[in-house]
């Protein structure tokens, strides 16, 4: 798997890749991840289950994306692919330059390629046009494409003019166990009410609405800023918890101060991904005002925590949850206020059984399922035949008047570079890596979990990695001596 | 076409590395990785000695020429050369004198430095790891010139925390390396730092080295 976006940076693509990789490894595949170097995170690293991560030292430009040096990545990429004996290259995220380059090089080397698109794009802006062209370049020669929702698929097919039959939809998933609603004990300790079935909220109980989002324009924060005072004015017993940071944070704070809502709107600032659940369970309703969303993992997480979801009807959001868990609104101020009011009223009347949401979500979304479906995609492309260079060039040529010729030139140069490398850095001179031992030793596993925890905190002390490495090697020697 | 490719491949390939293990006693072992070809057969041995003597002669000639130039510039050239040559080679002596006199110093000195450089340059690399059970280990890298002592580093057993093999980016490729974790140092000490031998060699050294360093010590 190749993408610019990976840990330690937080985000949806990152956790998608991590979860998918670990599930694929559980299913007996070998997965390595190639990403660029982050500060304090370079070289070759191991994560849980022996997911090997190559942090290629490249400089980054815009939003953690590497500088597009079309060919300079090829020698390293070829080296890694040969030493790890890779058969399928799976790129993630359309803004990731590393992913596009890797797919181009992989095709030159005659490997199978899959691309997963995680985002929606417009067609009008200059940035989008450029990205779309680049996407077309990559996708005109990819074996299969995966999108996270049907809307995303439509968008992707249009942007890259693909054959819809080679695009599959595999949604994201959540680790439902990490997003459990409050258990009975926790509720008891919080409020001293009698145990029993959950009671409907009375008309005077406070309903808490949670918003967790990066405070960017495309997440609909302007909408939220306009809607909050109106919702609070019409509903006396409602309060907001807002978590996240971003450029819109100042506007948000100004809104709170202007309307003197400090006691009813609490701003938590940025929260770590493992703290999201703790914030979510404090509320009853989750409000997602996003203007553009390909999938919206966060609303699945919210539903899994037993929150009723109010969200805007944009992008892939309507496909994500069944209608009894959500209240939809058009992405405009009036409708959002109305929808929120409807949701509050429904909760008060006890029509929604939010306590059942967790198990329903658990059945709908699991990473094991995602991994199975991805595996099926891998199986299907492994049987198709490879295309010759001339076929690839024909496809590239059809990409546009000027772009087609440019893409052809890139492909030809890439092929020449490939031949050059075959001569001056032949395969025999590249050592093949040992695979991570399949058999899990309980002691070793403990150590790894420790390491992943410290990974999440950012930065592994070198000593720790070494100790684990030693353990791994010891396993190897044990095996070899046994043999 | 194929022959051309094979020729190109052979030209571009680095010299082959070999591992020599030398174990004088049961508790001491030296692993040497070298690009020096093994001296087998009369021809190889002869070639080696001829090469060495050619280097010595060339180096001496370069030094001598610079000395003479200096003497000439001082005006005592004839007498110095006479002391070398004796009485017999009067004609040859004069010819050389003339040559040195007419050649400009700005050419002679850089040329002499170049010749000296080439004569002293080592045409192979050699790196070694010596392990003494219960005492420690010493890494050593030959310098790229003759007549200079190799750079060595000794690490005592008490300071060694671990020895491991890992991978890292090096130029445009990912290479394996054998490294020693030293107590109280931020960075690990890489064994065979400039050669970075292939995995097979590293694993052998790693496996045997650990055995020698720790298991032997525990027994004794």
Tab-separated table of C-alpha atoms in Angstrom, chain A residues 92-482:
chain	number	residue	atom	x	y	z
A	92	UNK	CA	-4.630	5.531	-1.469
A	93	UNK	CA	-5.897	9.105	-1.638
A	94	UNK	CA	-6.079	11.099	-4.837
A	95	UNK	CA	-4.127	14.054	-3.477
A	96	UNK	CA	-1.170	11.870	-2.629
A	97	UNK	CA	1.579	12.343	-5.149
A	98	UNK	CA	3.506	9.338	-3.874
A	99	UNK	CA	0.537	7.133	-4.659
A	100	UNK	CA	0.282	8.305	-8.280
A	101	UNK	CA	3.971	7.853	-8.862
A	102	UNK	CA	3.951	4.419	-7.325
A	103	UNK	CA	1.114	3.296	-9.557
A	104	UNK	CA	2.875	4.585	-12.657
A	105	UNK	CA	6.102	2.792	-11.732
A	106	UNK	CA	4.285	-0.355	-10.732
A	107	UNK	CA	2.621	-0.522	-14.122
A	108	UNK	CA	5.975	0.011	-15.806
A	109	UNK	CA	7.296	-2.934	-13.844
A	110	UNK	CA	4.272	-4.968	-14.910
A	111	UNK	CA	2.597	-5.282	-11.524
A	112	UNK	CA	-1.089	-5.150	-10.651
A	113	UNK	CA	-2.400	-1.898	-9.302
A	114	UNK	CA	-5.425	-0.856	-7.284
A	115	UNK	CA	-6.382	2.661	-6.341
A	116	UNK	CA	-8.655	3.749	-3.524
A	117	UNK	CA	-10.267	7.141	-3.707
A	118	UNK	CA	-11.224	8.715	-0.409
A	119	UNK	CA	-12.488	12.099	-1.411
A	120	UNK	CA	-14.852	14.033	-3.600
A	121	UNK	CA	-13.726	16.811	-5.867
A	122	UNK	CA	-15.374	19.542	-7.786
A	123	UNK	CA	-14.833	20.216	-11.470
A	124	UNK	CA	-14.570	23.961	-11.541
A	125	UNK	CA	-11.571	25.170	-9.577
A	126	UNK	CA	-8.037	25.258	-10.928
A	127	UNK	CA	-6.760	22.910	-8.264
A	128	UNK	CA	-9.445	20.381	-9.000
A	129	UNK	CA	-8.773	20.478	-12.726
A	130	UNK	CA	-5.116	19.745	-12.126
A	131	UNK	CA	-5.869	16.957	-9.686
A	132	UNK	CA	-8.443	15.493	-12.032
A	133	UNK	CA	-5.964	15.456	-14.890
A	134	UNK	CA	-3.415	13.750	-12.711
A	135	UNK	CA	-6.023	11.273	-11.563
A	136	UNK	CA	-6.949	10.547	-15.148
A	137	UNK	CA	-3.317	9.872	-15.920
A	138	UNK	CA	-3.005	7.375	-13.109
A	139	UNK	CA	-6.378	5.782	-13.440
A	140	UNK	CA	-6.249	5.254	-17.177
A	141	UNK	CA	-3.832	2.465	-16.486
A	142	UNK	CA	-4.958	1.110	-13.147
A	143	UNK	CA	-6.350	-2.408	-12.894
A	144	UNK	CA	-9.095	-1.635	-10.454
A	145	UNK	CA	-10.400	1.293	-8.512
A	146	UNK	CA	-12.120	1.283	-5.138
A	147	UNK	CA	-14.322	4.058	-3.842
A	148	UNK	CA	-15.656	4.490	-0.347
A	149	UNK	CA	-19.249	5.310	-1.337
A	150	UNK	CA	-21.509	5.259	-4.384
A	151	UNK	CA	-21.423	9.025	-4.638
A	152	UNK	CA	-17.682	8.859	-4.554
A	153	UNK	CA	-17.779	6.262	-7.305
A	154	UNK	CA	-19.910	8.478	-9.524
A	155	UNK	CA	-17.616	11.386	-8.881
A	156	UNK	CA	-14.548	9.310	-9.587
A	157	UNK	CA	-15.931	7.814	-12.804
A	158	UNK	CA	-16.773	11.284	-14.071
A	159	UNK	CA	-13.482	12.833	-13.072
A	160	UNK	CA	-11.266	10.158	-14.523
A	161	UNK	CA	-13.614	8.973	-17.285
A	162	UNK	CA	-13.354	5.395	-16.154
A	163	UNK	CA	-15.329	2.337	-17.071
A	164	UNK	CA	-17.804	2.010	-14.167
A	165	UNK	CA	-17.384	-1.773	-14.174
A	166	UNK	CA	-13.837	-1.478	-12.933
A	167	UNK	CA	-14.800	0.670	-9.995
A	168	UNK	CA	-16.022	-1.063	-6.838
A	169	UNK	CA	-17.484	0.450	-3.738
A	170	UNK	CA	-16.078	-0.727	-0.455
A	171	UNK	CA	-17.118	1.521	2.407
A	172	UNK	CA	-14.961	2.441	5.333
A	173	UNK	CA	-15.572	0.751	8.637
A	174	UNK	CA	-15.158	1.519	12.294
A	175	UNK	CA	-13.777	-0.493	15.129
A	176	UNK	CA	-17.130	-0.682	16.900
A	177	UNK	CA	-15.554	-1.851	20.139
A	178	UNK	CA	-13.695	1.427	20.421
A	179	UNK	CA	-16.958	3.353	20.144
A	180	UNK	CA	-19.173	1.770	22.757
A	181	UNK	CA	-21.982	3.719	24.355
A	182	UNK	CA	-21.817	4.272	28.087
A	183	UNK	CA	-22.376	1.031	29.938
A	184	UNK	CA	-24.979	0.848	32.696
A	185	UNK	CA	-22.336	1.152	35.402
A	186	UNK	CA	-20.918	4.298	33.944
A	187	UNK	CA	-24.376	5.819	33.682
A	188	UNK	CA	-25.089	4.903	37.282
A	189	UNK	CA	-21.948	6.512	38.505
A	190	UNK	CA	-22.785	9.605	36.562
A	191	UNK	CA	-26.417	10.049	37.551
A	192	UNK	CA	-27.928	8.459	40.583
A	193	UNK	CA	-31.012	7.090	38.880
A	194	UNK	CA	-32.530	3.673	39.429
A	195	UNK	CA	-31.220	0.888	37.165
A	196	UNK	CA	-33.560	-0.400	34.534
A	197	UNK	CA	-34.378	0.124	30.883
A	198	UNK	CA	-33.320	3.506	29.537
A	199	UNK	CA	-35.949	6.084	30.298
A	200	UNK	CA	-37.054	8.655	27.752
A	201	UNK	CA	-35.768	12.113	28.368
A	202	UNK	CA	-38.190	14.399	30.083
A	203	UNK	CA	-39.013	17.792	28.621
A	204	UNK	CA	-36.728	19.527	31.116
A	205	UNK	CA	-33.706	17.227	30.835
A	206	UNK	CA	-30.762	18.764	29.111
A	207	UNK	CA	-29.943	17.390	25.685
A	208	UNK	CA	-26.334	17.668	24.660
A	209	UNK	CA	-25.388	18.043	21.020
A	210	UNK	CA	-21.846	17.041	20.053
A	211	UNK	CA	-19.878	18.319	17.082
A	212	UNK	CA	-16.459	16.864	16.421
A	213	UNK	CA	-14.827	18.160	13.296
A	214	UNK	CA	-11.795	19.896	12.024
A	215	UNK	CA	-12.901	23.517	11.813
A	216	UNK	CA	-12.438	24.009	8.085
A	217	UNK	CA	-14.675	25.653	5.542
A	218	UNK	CA	-15.546	22.374	3.799
A	219	UNK	CA	-16.745	20.857	7.045
A	220	UNK	CA	-19.588	23.389	7.102
A	221	UNK	CA	-18.456	25.311	10.121
A	222	UNK	CA	-19.968	28.547	8.785
A	223	UNK	CA	-23.300	26.791	8.734
A	224	UNK	CA	-22.767	25.627	12.266
A	225	UNK	CA	-21.823	29.118	13.420
A	226	UNK	CA	-25.050	30.501	11.965
A	227	UNK	CA	-27.233	27.684	13.261
A	228	UNK	CA	-26.089	27.349	16.866
A	229	UNK	CA	-27.545	30.630	18.214
A	230	UNK	CA	-30.896	29.908	16.568
A	231	UNK	CA	-31.064	26.354	17.898
A	232	UNK	CA	-30.186	27.507	21.380
A	233	UNK	CA	-32.764	30.302	21.207
A	234	UNK	CA	-35.573	27.951	20.289
A	235	UNK	CA	-34.587	25.089	22.614
A	236	UNK	CA	-33.993	26.149	26.220
A	237	UNK	CA	-32.573	22.872	27.521
A	238	UNK	CA	-29.941	22.161	24.920
A	239	UNK	CA	-26.214	22.571	25.156
A	240	UNK	CA	-23.364	22.075	22.659
A	241	UNK	CA	-19.992	20.419	22.943
A	242	UNK	CA	-17.672	21.288	20.082
A	243	UNK	CA	-14.298	19.618	19.629
A	244	UNK	CA	-11.701	20.240	16.993
A	245	UNK	CA	-9.394	22.933	15.748
A	246	UNK	CA	-8.752	24.724	12.504
A	247	UNK	CA	-8.855	28.115	10.804
A	248	UNK	CA	-12.539	28.647	11.650
A	249	UNK	CA	-11.935	28.374	15.402
A	250	UNK	CA	-11.677	32.153	15.782
A	251	UNK	CA	-14.996	32.784	14.017
A	252	UNK	CA	-16.550	30.187	16.225
A	253	UNK	CA	-15.279	31.756	19.427
A	254	UNK	CA	-16.470	35.166	18.253
A	255	UNK	CA	-19.942	33.751	17.680
A	256	UNK	CA	-19.989	32.326	21.205
A	257	UNK	CA	-18.888	35.608	22.722
A	258	UNK	CA	-21.201	37.779	20.652
A	259	UNK	CA	-24.246	35.800	21.731
A	260	UNK	CA	-23.012	35.230	25.294
A	261	UNK	CA	-23.383	31.471	25.090
A	262	UNK	CA	-20.338	30.483	27.123
A	263	UNK	CA	-22.393	28.460	29.582
A	264	UNK	CA	-24.182	26.497	26.874
A	265	UNK	CA	-21.460	25.954	24.298
A	266	UNK	CA	-18.238	24.344	25.422
A	267	UNK	CA	-15.246	24.364	23.114
A	268	UNK	CA	-12.843	21.534	23.818
A	269	UNK	CA	-10.177	22.284	21.260
A	270	UNK	CA	-8.357	19.456	19.454
A	271	UNK	CA	-8.970	15.925	20.759
A	272	UNK	CA	-6.974	12.813	19.972
A	273	UNK	CA	-8.668	10.043	18.059
A	274	UNK	CA	-8.774	7.733	21.061
A	275	UNK	CA	-10.492	10.429	23.125
A	276	UNK	CA	-13.267	10.970	20.606
A	277	UNK	CA	-15.429	8.299	22.170
A	278	UNK	CA	-15.186	9.906	25.601
A	279	UNK	CA	-16.431	13.167	24.135
A	280	UNK	CA	-19.173	11.540	22.112
A	281	UNK	CA	-20.766	9.608	24.965
A	282	UNK	CA	-21.389	12.862	26.806
A	283	UNK	CA	-24.019	13.815	24.235
A	284	UNK	CA	-27.318	12.649	22.827
A	285	UNK	CA	-27.221	14.050	19.323
A	286	UNK	CA	-24.343	14.283	16.888
A	287	UNK	CA	-24.477	17.162	14.454
A	288	UNK	CA	-22.499	16.922	11.221
A	289	UNK	CA	-22.838	20.097	9.128
A	290	UNK	CA	-20.292	19.053	6.487
A	291	UNK	CA	-20.572	20.534	2.989
A	292	UNK	CA	-18.490	17.853	1.297
A	293	UNK	CA	-17.981	14.369	2.555
A	294	UNK	CA	-17.134	11.178	0.662
A	295	UNK	CA	-18.045	8.843	3.463
A	296	UNK	CA	-18.060	10.435	6.897
A	297	UNK	CA	-16.595	7.867	9.220
A	298	UNK	CA	-17.309	10.167	12.123
A	299	UNK	CA	-21.083	9.776	11.854
A	300	UNK	CA	-20.730	5.996	11.969
A	301	UNK	CA	-18.616	6.407	15.066
A	302	UNK	CA	-21.227	8.677	16.587
A	303	UNK	CA	-24.034	6.236	15.847
A	304	UNK	CA	-21.932	3.465	17.309
A	305	UNK	CA	-21.662	5.470	20.512
A	306	UNK	CA	-25.459	5.591	20.623
A	307	UNK	CA	-25.967	9.117	19.416
A	308	UNK	CA	-28.789	10.229	17.167
A	309	UNK	CA	-27.230	11.779	14.069
A	310	UNK	CA	-28.252	14.988	12.376
A	311	UNK	CA	-26.380	15.492	9.155
A	312	UNK	CA	-26.439	17.350	5.894
A	313	UNK	CA	-27.500	15.463	2.800
A	314	UNK	CA	-24.224	15.800	0.882
A	315	UNK	CA	-21.872	13.446	-0.903
A	316	UNK	CA	-21.855	9.910	0.339
A	317	UNK	CA	-23.407	10.701	3.701
A	318	UNK	CA	-26.987	9.492	2.972
A	319	UNK	CA	-25.699	5.992	2.118
A	320	UNK	CA	-23.845	5.589	5.337
A	321	UNK	CA	-26.525	5.076	7.964
A	322	UNK	CA	-30.095	3.756	7.816
A	323	UNK	CA	-32.796	6.398	8.068
A	324	UNK	CA	-33.883	5.547	11.590
A	325	UNK	CA	-30.533	6.647	12.937
A	326	UNK	CA	-30.351	9.962	11.160
A	327	UNK	CA	-32.174	13.174	10.551
A	328	UNK	CA	-31.187	14.738	7.251
A	329	UNK	CA	-31.046	18.393	6.381
A	330	UNK	CA	-30.249	20.307	3.257
A	331	UNK	CA	-26.922	22.081	3.606
A	332	UNK	CA	-28.476	25.418	4.564
A	333	UNK	CA	-29.061	27.269	7.784
A	334	UNK	CA	-32.867	27.060	8.075
A	335	UNK	CA	-33.086	23.401	7.287
A	336	UNK	CA	-30.278	22.494	9.640
A	337	UNK	CA	-32.039	24.302	12.492
A	338	UNK	CA	-35.323	22.621	11.628
A	339	UNK	CA	-33.723	19.184	11.460
A	340	UNK	CA	-32.002	19.660	14.782
A	341	UNK	CA	-35.258	20.725	16.364
A	342	UNK	CA	-36.982	17.657	14.918
A	343	UNK	CA	-34.259	15.439	16.341
A	344	UNK	CA	-34.535	17.001	19.763
A	345	UNK	CA	-38.305	16.541	19.708
A	346	UNK	CA	-37.960	12.888	18.682
A	347	UNK	CA	-35.501	12.191	21.445
A	348	UNK	CA	-37.742	13.840	24.010
A	349	UNK	CA	-40.726	11.794	22.928
A	350	UNK	CA	-38.605	8.627	23.165
A	351	UNK	CA	-39.262	7.519	19.593
A	352	UNK	CA	-35.622	6.715	18.877
A	353	UNK	CA	-33.971	3.743	20.511
A	354	UNK	CA	-30.424	5.059	20.492
A	355	UNK	CA	-29.348	2.272	22.843
A	356	UNK	CA	-29.733	-0.245	19.990
A	357	UNK	CA	-27.553	1.681	17.567
A	358	UNK	CA	-24.280	0.220	18.733
A	359	UNK	CA	-25.051	-3.372	17.845
A	360	UNK	CA	-26.638	-2.415	14.554
A	361	UNK	CA	-23.562	-0.447	13.526
A	362	UNK	CA	-21.369	-3.286	14.671
A	363	UNK	CA	-23.165	-5.602	12.286
A	364	UNK	CA	-23.029	-3.180	9.396
A	365	UNK	CA	-19.431	-2.103	9.503
A	366	UNK	CA	-16.431	-4.218	10.217
A	367	UNK	CA	-12.903	-4.094	8.905
A	368	UNK	CA	-12.843	-7.843	8.444
A	369	UNK	CA	-15.603	-7.438	5.920
A	370	UNK	CA	-13.728	-4.627	4.191
A	371	UNK	CA	-10.632	-6.784	4.045
A	372	UNK	CA	-12.592	-9.675	2.558
A	373	UNK	CA	-14.018	-7.492	-0.151
A	374	UNK	CA	-10.644	-5.949	-0.903
A	375	UNK	CA	-9.211	-9.435	-1.101
A	376	UNK	CA	-11.829	-10.321	-3.688
A	377	UNK	CA	-10.744	-7.316	-5.749
A	378	UNK	CA	-7.137	-8.467	-5.496
A	379	UNK	CA	-8.100	-11.961	-6.594
A	380	UNK	CA	-10.041	-10.693	-9.574
A	381	UNK	CA	-7.216	-8.527	-10.898
A	382	UNK	CA	-4.614	-11.225	-10.397
A	383	UNK	CA	-6.256	-13.282	-13.096
A	384	UNK	CA	-6.493	-10.596	-15.755
A	385	UNK	CA	-3.688	-10.365	-18.246
A	386	UNK	CA	-1.131	-7.642	-18.270
A	387	UNK	CA	-0.983	-5.015	-20.974
A	388	UNK	CA	1.978	-4.337	-23.200
A	389	UNK	CA	3.642	-0.956	-23.263
A	390	UNK	CA	2.014	-0.017	-26.547
A	391	UNK	CA	-1.448	-0.641	-25.086
A	392	UNK	CA	-0.631	1.547	-22.131
A	393	UNK	CA	0.602	4.293	-24.438
A	394	UNK	CA	-2.617	4.113	-26.437
A	395	UNK	CA	-4.630	4.605	-23.291
A	396	UNK	CA	-2.494	7.501	-22.147
A	397	UNK	CA	-2.711	9.114	-25.570
A	398	UNK	CA	-6.467	9.252	-25.278
A	399	UNK	CA	-6.252	11.403	-22.160
A	400	UNK	CA	-6.272	14.729	-23.936
A	401	UNK	CA	-4.703	16.739	-26.737
A	402	UNK	CA	-1.673	17.985	-24.879
A	403	UNK	CA	-1.969	15.910	-21.743
A	404	UNK	CA	-2.090	12.687	-23.733
A	405	UNK	CA	1.248	13.374	-25.355
A	406	UNK	CA	2.766	14.506	-22.082
A	407	UNK	CA	1.568	11.370	-20.319
A	408	UNK	CA	2.944	9.216	-23.125
A	409	UNK	CA	6.304	10.912	-22.739
A	410	UNK	CA	6.269	10.263	-19.016
A	411	UNK	CA	5.425	6.615	-19.559
A	412	UNK	CA	8.174	6.173	-22.143
A	413	UNK	CA	10.789	7.879	-19.979
A	414	UNK	CA	9.685	5.745	-17.091
A	415	UNK	CA	10.102	2.618	-19.172
A	416	UNK	CA	13.570	3.662	-20.302
A	417	UNK	CA	14.480	4.346	-16.704
A	418	UNK	CA	13.243	0.892	-15.838
A	419	UNK	CA	15.536	-0.699	-18.429
A	420	UNK	CA	18.410	1.453	-17.241
A	421	UNK	CA	17.852	0.292	-13.675
A	422	UNK	CA	17.592	-3.325	-14.749
A	423	UNK	CA	21.051	-2.999	-16.240
A	424	UNK	CA	22.795	-0.903	-13.622
A	425	UNK	CA	21.049	-2.166	-10.504
A	426	UNK	CA	20.118	-5.722	-11.433
A	427	UNK	CA	17.691	-7.730	-9.389
A	428	UNK	CA	20.314	-10.199	-8.223
A	429	UNK	CA	22.021	-7.463	-6.271
A	430	UNK	CA	18.961	-6.647	-4.178
A	431	UNK	CA	18.533	-8.703	-1.035
A	432	UNK	CA	15.146	-10.201	-0.416
A	433	UNK	CA	13.694	-9.448	2.981
A	434	UNK	CA	12.605	-12.040	5.442
A	435	UNK	CA	8.912	-12.126	6.088
A	436	UNK	CA	7.503	-11.398	9.480
A	437	UNK	CA	7.051	-14.747	11.225
A	438	UNK	CA	3.438	-15.813	10.891
A	439	UNK	CA	3.261	-17.750	14.105
A	440	UNK	CA	2.457	-15.274	16.862
A	441	UNK	CA	4.381	-15.823	20.047
A	442	UNK	CA	2.431	-14.440	23.027
A	443	UNK	CA	5.462	-12.760	24.575
A	444	UNK	CA	6.350	-11.029	21.347
A	445	UNK	CA	2.794	-9.887	20.896
A	446	UNK	CA	2.760	-8.155	24.249
A	447	UNK	CA	5.818	-6.199	23.307
A	448	UNK	CA	4.282	-5.097	20.052
A	449	UNK	CA	1.190	-3.783	21.695
A	450	UNK	CA	3.310	-1.687	23.972
A	451	UNK	CA	5.082	-0.351	20.956
A	452	UNK	CA	1.940	0.586	19.130
A	453	UNK	CA	0.733	2.458	22.138
A	454	UNK	CA	3.880	4.421	22.274
A	455	UNK	CA	3.600	4.904	18.503
A	456	UNK	CA	0.292	6.606	18.971
A	457	UNK	CA	1.816	8.911	21.497
A	458	UNK	CA	4.298	9.832	18.807
A	459	UNK	CA	7.896	8.775	18.604
A	460	UNK	CA	9.241	5.403	19.608
A	461	UNK	CA	12.338	5.482	21.702
A	462	UNK	CA	15.038	3.775	19.696
A	463	UNK	CA	15.759	1.387	22.492
A	464	UNK	CA	12.302	-0.069	22.387
A	465	UNK	CA	12.394	-0.787	18.719
A	466	UNK	CA	15.666	-2.528	19.130
A	467	UNK	CA	14.463	-4.716	21.916
A	468	UNK	CA	11.551	-5.782	19.832
A	469	UNK	CA	13.747	-6.352	16.894
A	470	UNK	CA	15.955	-8.550	18.939
A	471	UNK	CA	12.962	-10.531	19.981
A	472	UNK	CA	11.948	-10.980	16.404
A	473	UNK	CA	15.374	-12.154	15.446
A	474	UNK	CA	15.412	-14.516	18.340
A	475	UNK	CA	12.231	-16.036	17.026
A	476	UNK	CA	13.907	-16.492	13.717
A	477	UNK	CA	16.888	-18.209	15.245
A	478	UNK	CA	14.589	-20.411	17.269
A	479	UNK	CA	12.839	-21.417	14.125
A	480	UNK	CA	15.992	-22.060	12.217
A	481	UNK	CA	17.518	-24.058	15.034
A	482	UNK	CA	14.336	-26.071	15.293
